[in-house]
Amino acid sequence: EVRLVESGGGLVQSGGSLRLSCEASGFTFSSYPMTWVRQTPGKGLEWVSGISGSGDTTYYADSVKGRFTISRDNSKNTVFLQLNSLRVEDTAIYYCAKLYYGDYAVLNAFEIWGQGTLVAASS
Amino acid sequence: QSVLTQPPSVSAAPGQKVTISCSGSASNIGSNYVSWYQQLPGTAPKLLIYDNNKRPSGIPDRFSGSKSGTSATLGITGLQTGDEADYYCGTWDTSLNTGGVFGTGTRVTVL
């Protein structure tokens, strides 16, 4: 069974940092690009970042570029999202997702989603 | 910030059909494949349709997708109470910074 389990969320003051982790199982992790998507009640779903299977190509939404960093450790089947300079508007549930096709970190459907981890940034 | 527009809600009786529209632009729906996601209350989204009209293994053929120009449509036939959920369309915007984009979401209610 394909499974994704996020961790690392929590409450942090504005300007603070968090590191989210997503551990994968049930598929050949290094063969697939991975992504992070967040969800807030007011704004719905928002794509945040993506990374290729090898980890050598990364993509970011304009809203997080320069503040968030995506990375992966294929030896541990884990993808990470480092959140720096957090803002109140970053408050959301953060989901990691496996992309459907192995070739592209973008232009690809979000096949499998984790259960999400809540990040709350207070002012 | 959602750049794809969906109706806030649709409803129908059990056994009936509903359709959900998703409107975008040339740089997103007009240029890329569309996918659809079902989000049951309190759970993560689930992929229903990819590449405009393909269903992943395990998704019943009651769910269908189509695309024309800068709009896409999700259809659900034989509506069941278990289909009550939020539905989102998604694609990619390749205008400047290529990034994923999602619809505003549609709540399906079974009367």
Short mmCIF file of C-alpha atoms in Angstrom, two decimals:
data_model
loop_
_atom_site.label_atom_id
_atom_site.label_comp_id
_atom_site.label_asym_id
_atom_site.label_seq_id
_atom_site.Cartn_x
_atom_site.Cartn_y
_atom_site.Cartn_z
CA GLU A 1 0.00 0.00 0.00
CA VAL A 2 1.28 3.45 -0.95
CA ARG A 3 1.43 5.66 2.12
CA LEU A 4 2.64 9.15 3.01
CA VAL A 5 2.96 10.35 6.60
CA GLU A 6 3.70 14.00 7.38
CA SER A 7 5.10 15.33 10.62
CA GLY A 8 6.74 18.46 12.01
CA GLY A 9 3.86 20.89 12.10
CA GLY A 10 3.10 23.08 15.09
CA LEU A 11 2.52 26.55 16.47
CA VAL A 12 5.27 29.08 15.85
CA GLN A 13 5.59 32.83 16.11
CA SER A 14 5.67 34.96 13.01
CA GLY A 15 9.25 35.04 11.70
CA GLY A 16 10.01 31.60 13.07
CA SER A 17 10.94 28.35 11.35
CA LEU A 18 9.70 24.79 11.07
CA ARG A 19 10.83 21.70 9.19
CA LEU A 20 8.16 19.41 7.82
CA SER A 21 8.88 15.78 6.96
CA CYS A 22 6.97 13.31 4.81
CA GLU A 23 7.92 9.65 5.00
CA ALA A 24 6.85 7.49 2.06
CA SER A 25 6.31 3.76 1.73
CA GLY A 26 4.87 1.30 -0.76
CA PHE A 27 6.54 2.58 -3.94
CA THR A 28 10.00 3.24 -5.40
CA PHE A 29 10.43 6.63 -3.83
CA SER A 30 13.41 7.84 -5.86
CA SER A 31 11.51 7.29 -9.12
CA TYR A 32 8.81 9.86 -8.41
CA PRO A 33 8.70 13.60 -8.01
CA MET A 34 7.08 14.84 -4.82
CA THR A 35 5.23 18.00 -3.93
CA TRP A 36 3.77 20.00 -1.06
CA VAL A 37 0.28 21.51 -1.17
CA ARG A 38 -1.33 23.56 1.60
CA GLN A 39 -4.93 24.23 2.49
CA THR A 40 -6.54 27.06 4.41
CA PRO A 41 -10.28 27.52 4.99
CA GLY A 42 -10.24 30.88 3.26
CA LYS A 43 -8.07 30.11 0.24
CA GLY A 44 -8.64 26.45 -0.51
CA LEU A 45 -5.81 24.40 -1.97
CA GLU A 46 -2.52 26.07 -2.87
CA TRP A 47 0.45 24.36 -4.52
CA VAL A 48 3.63 25.22 -2.59
CA SER A 49 6.63 23.36 -3.99
CA GLY A 50 7.82 20.37 -6.01
CA ILE A 51 11.00 18.33 -6.38
CA SER A 52 12.18 15.85 -8.99
CA GLY A 53 12.86 12.22 -8.14
CA SER A 54 16.61 12.75 -8.06
CA GLY A 55 16.24 15.94 -6.05
CA ASP A 56 18.22 18.06 -8.51
CA THR A 57 15.28 20.17 -9.71
CA THR A 58 12.98 22.15 -7.46
CA TYR A 59 10.01 24.45 -8.01
CA TYR A 60 8.33 27.00 -5.75
CA ALA A 61 5.20 29.12 -5.69
CA ASP A 62 5.93 32.84 -5.77
CA SER A 63 4.33 33.21 -2.34
CA VAL A 64 7.03 31.07 -0.67
CA LYS A 65 10.06 31.52 -2.93
CA GLY A 66 13.10 32.56 -0.91
CA ARG A 67 11.52 31.47 2.39
CA PHE A 68 10.75 27.76 1.93
CA THR A 69 13.14 25.03 0.77
CA ILE A 70 12.17 21.58 -0.46
CA SER A 71 14.60 18.66 -0.32
CA ARG A 72 14.57 14.88 -0.20
CA ASP A 73 16.61 12.00 1.18
CA ASN A 74 16.01 9.02 -1.10
CA SER A 75 17.91 6.72 1.27
CA LYS A 76 15.27 7.44 3.91
CA ASN A 77 12.24 7.71 1.56
CA THR A 78 11.56 11.15 2.97
CA VAL A 79 10.83 14.58 1.52
CA PHE A 80 11.26 17.73 3.58
CA LEU A 81 9.96 21.28 3.54
CA GLN A 82 11.96 23.87 5.49
CA LEU A 83 9.76 26.83 6.37
CA ASN A 84 11.62 30.01 7.31
CA SER A 85 10.44 33.56 7.98
CA LEU A 86 6.94 32.26 8.60
CA ARG A 87 4.03 34.64 8.21
CA VAL A 88 0.50 34.52 9.60
CA GLU A 89 -0.76 33.85 6.08
CA ASP A 90 1.32 30.63 5.95
CA THR A 91 -1.06 29.10 8.50
CA ALA A 92 -2.53 26.00 6.85
CA ILE A 93 -2.62 22.24 6.73
CA TYR A 94 0.39 21.12 4.71
CA TYR A 95 0.02 17.98 2.60
CA CYS A 96 2.76 16.13 0.80
CA ALA A 97 1.72 14.37 -2.38
CA LYS A 98 3.23 11.84 -4.76
CA LEU A 99 2.89 12.81 -8.38
CA TYR A 100 1.31 10.39 -10.84
CA TYR A 101 4.01 10.17 -13.47
CA GLY A 102 7.67 9.63 -12.68
CA ASP A 103 8.96 12.03 -15.29
CA TYR A 104 7.85 15.47 -14.28
CA ALA A 105 7.86 17.43 -11.04
CA VAL A 106 5.34 19.76 -12.63
CA LEU A 107 2.61 19.28 -15.24
CA ASN A 108 1.56 16.16 -13.35
CA ALA A 109 -1.43 15.03 -11.26
CA PHE A 110 -1.26 14.67 -7.47
CA GLU A 111 -1.84 10.95 -7.11
CA ILE A 112 -1.44 10.11 -3.42
CA TRP A 113 -1.80 12.54 -0.50
CA GLY A 114 -0.70 12.26 3.09
CA GLN A 115 -2.98 13.07 6.01
CA GLY A 116 -1.50 16.54 6.43
CA THR A 117 0.24 18.42 9.23
CA LEU A 118 -0.99 21.71 10.68
CA VAL A 119 1.24 24.76 10.69
CA ALA A 120 0.06 27.79 12.64
CA ALA A 121 2.02 31.05 12.65
CA SER A 122 0.92 33.63 15.20
CA SER A 123 1.59 37.36 15.21
CA GLN B 1 -5.20 31.98 -4.13
CA SER B 2 -7.41 30.03 -6.57
CA VAL B 3 -7.20 31.01 -10.22
CA LEU B 4 -9.68 28.42 -11.44
CA THR B 5 -13.37 29.19 -10.92
CA GLN B 6 -15.89 26.58 -9.79
CA PRO B 7 -19.49 26.93 -8.60
CA PRO B 8 -19.63 26.99 -4.78
CA SER B 9 -22.20 24.20 -4.59
CA VAL B 10 -24.30 21.76 -6.59
CA SER B 11 -26.92 19.33 -5.39
CA ALA B 12 -29.13 16.53 -6.65
CA ALA B 13 -31.15 13.58 -5.41
CA PRO B 14 -29.66 10.08 -5.05
CA GLY B 15 -29.28 8.38 -8.40
CA GLN B 16 -29.24 11.64 -10.33
CA LYS B 17 -26.35 13.30 -12.16
CA VAL B 18 -24.38 16.43 -11.33
CA THR B 19 -21.78 18.32 -13.30
CA ILE B 20 -19.13 20.67 -11.91
CA SER B 21 -17.50 23.25 -14.13
CA CYS B 22 -13.97 24.60 -13.83
CA SER B 23 -13.06 27.75 -15.72
CA GLY B 24 -9.52 28.95 -16.32
CA SER B 25 -7.44 30.62 -18.98
CA ALA B 26 -5.12 29.89 -21.88
CA SER B 27 -2.06 29.68 -19.63
CA ASN B 28 -3.51 27.00 -17.37
CA ILE B 29 -6.44 24.82 -18.50
CA GLY B 30 -5.96 25.88 -22.11
CA SER B 31 -2.38 24.55 -22.14
CA ASN B 32 -2.28 21.67 -19.68
CA TYR B 33 -4.05 18.55 -18.49
CA VAL B 34 -6.74 18.90 -15.82
CA SER B 35 -7.17 16.68 -12.77
CA TRP B 36 -10.01 16.43 -10.26
CA TYR B 37 -9.93 15.69 -6.53
CA GLN B 38 -12.55 14.61 -4.01
CA GLN B 39 -12.18 15.71 -0.41
CA LEU B 40 -14.47 14.02 2.08
CA PRO B 41 -15.03 15.89 5.37
CA GLY B 42 -11.94 15.82 7.58
CA THR B 43 -9.77 13.93 5.11
CA ALA B 44 -7.07 14.65 2.54
CA PRO B 45 -7.94 15.16 -1.14
CA LYS B 46 -8.13 12.06 -3.33
CA LEU B 47 -7.36 11.89 -7.05
CA LEU B 48 -10.49 11.14 -9.12
CA ILE B 49 -9.51 12.13 -12.67
CA TYR B 50 -6.14 12.85 -14.31
CA ASP B 51 -5.11 13.86 -17.82
CA ASN B 52 -8.56 15.45 -18.35
CA ASN B 53 -10.53 12.22 -18.49
CA LYS B 54 -8.60 9.23 -17.11
CA ARG B 55 -9.58 7.44 -13.91
CA PRO B 56 -7.01 5.91 -11.54
CA SER B 57 -7.47 2.30 -10.58
CA GLY B 58 -10.35 1.90 -8.14
CA ILE B 59 -12.30 4.99 -9.19
CA PRO B 60 -15.75 3.97 -10.46
CA ASP B 61 -16.87 4.94 -13.94
CA ARG B 62 -19.64 7.04 -12.40
CA PHE B 63 -16.98 9.76 -12.35
CA SER B 64 -15.97 11.29 -15.67
CA GLY B 65 -13.98 14.27 -16.84
CA SER B 66 -13.79 16.37 -19.97
CA LYS B 67 -12.04 19.50 -21.20
CA SER B 68 -12.81 22.03 -23.90
CA GLY B 69 -10.69 25.10 -24.49
CA THR B 70 -10.16 26.86 -21.18
CA SER B 71 -12.83 24.97 -19.24
CA ALA B 72 -13.19 21.51 -17.77
CA THR B 73 -16.10 19.54 -16.36
CA LEU B 74 -16.47 16.77 -13.81
CA GLY B 75 -19.55 14.58 -14.07
CA ILE B 76 -20.93 12.29 -11.39
CA THR B 77 -23.72 9.91 -12.33
CA GLY B 78 -25.77 7.63 -10.07
CA LEU B 79 -25.22 10.03 -7.17
CA GLN B 80 -24.75 8.36 -3.77
CA THR B 81 -24.76 9.76 -0.24
CA GLY B 82 -21.10 8.82 0.00
CA ASP B 83 -20.35 11.31 -2.79
CA GLU B 84 -21.09 14.25 -0.50
CA ALA B 85 -17.77 16.05 -0.46
CA ASP B 86 -15.81 19.00 -1.77
CA TYR B 87 -14.47 18.65 -5.30
CA TYR B 88 -11.50 20.56 -6.70
CA CYS B 89 -10.10 20.86 -10.20
CA GLY B 90 -6.37 21.31 -10.65
CA THR B 91 -3.85 21.99 -13.38
CA TRP B 92 -0.66 23.94 -13.96
CA ASP B 93 -0.13 27.54 -14.99
CA THR B 94 2.75 27.96 -17.38
CA SER B 95 2.59 31.74 -17.81
CA LEU B 96 5.66 32.98 -15.93
CA ASN B 97 6.59 30.84 -12.96
CA THR B 98 5.21 27.37 -13.66
CA GLY B 99 3.15 26.34 -10.70
CA GLY B 100 0.17 24.25 -9.73
CA VAL B 101 -3.23 25.90 -9.54
CA PHE B 102 -6.49 24.67 -8.05
CA GLY B 103 -10.12 25.57 -8.35
CA THR B 104 -12.16 27.34 -5.70
CA GLY B 105 -13.90 24.08 -4.79
CA THR B 106 -17.48 22.84 -5.11
CA ARG B 107 -19.53 21.28 -2.34
CA VAL B 108 -21.72 18.44 -3.61
CA THR B 109 -24.86 17.80 -1.57
CA VAL B 110 -27.04 14.75 -2.00
CA LEU B 111 -30.62 15.77 -1.28
#
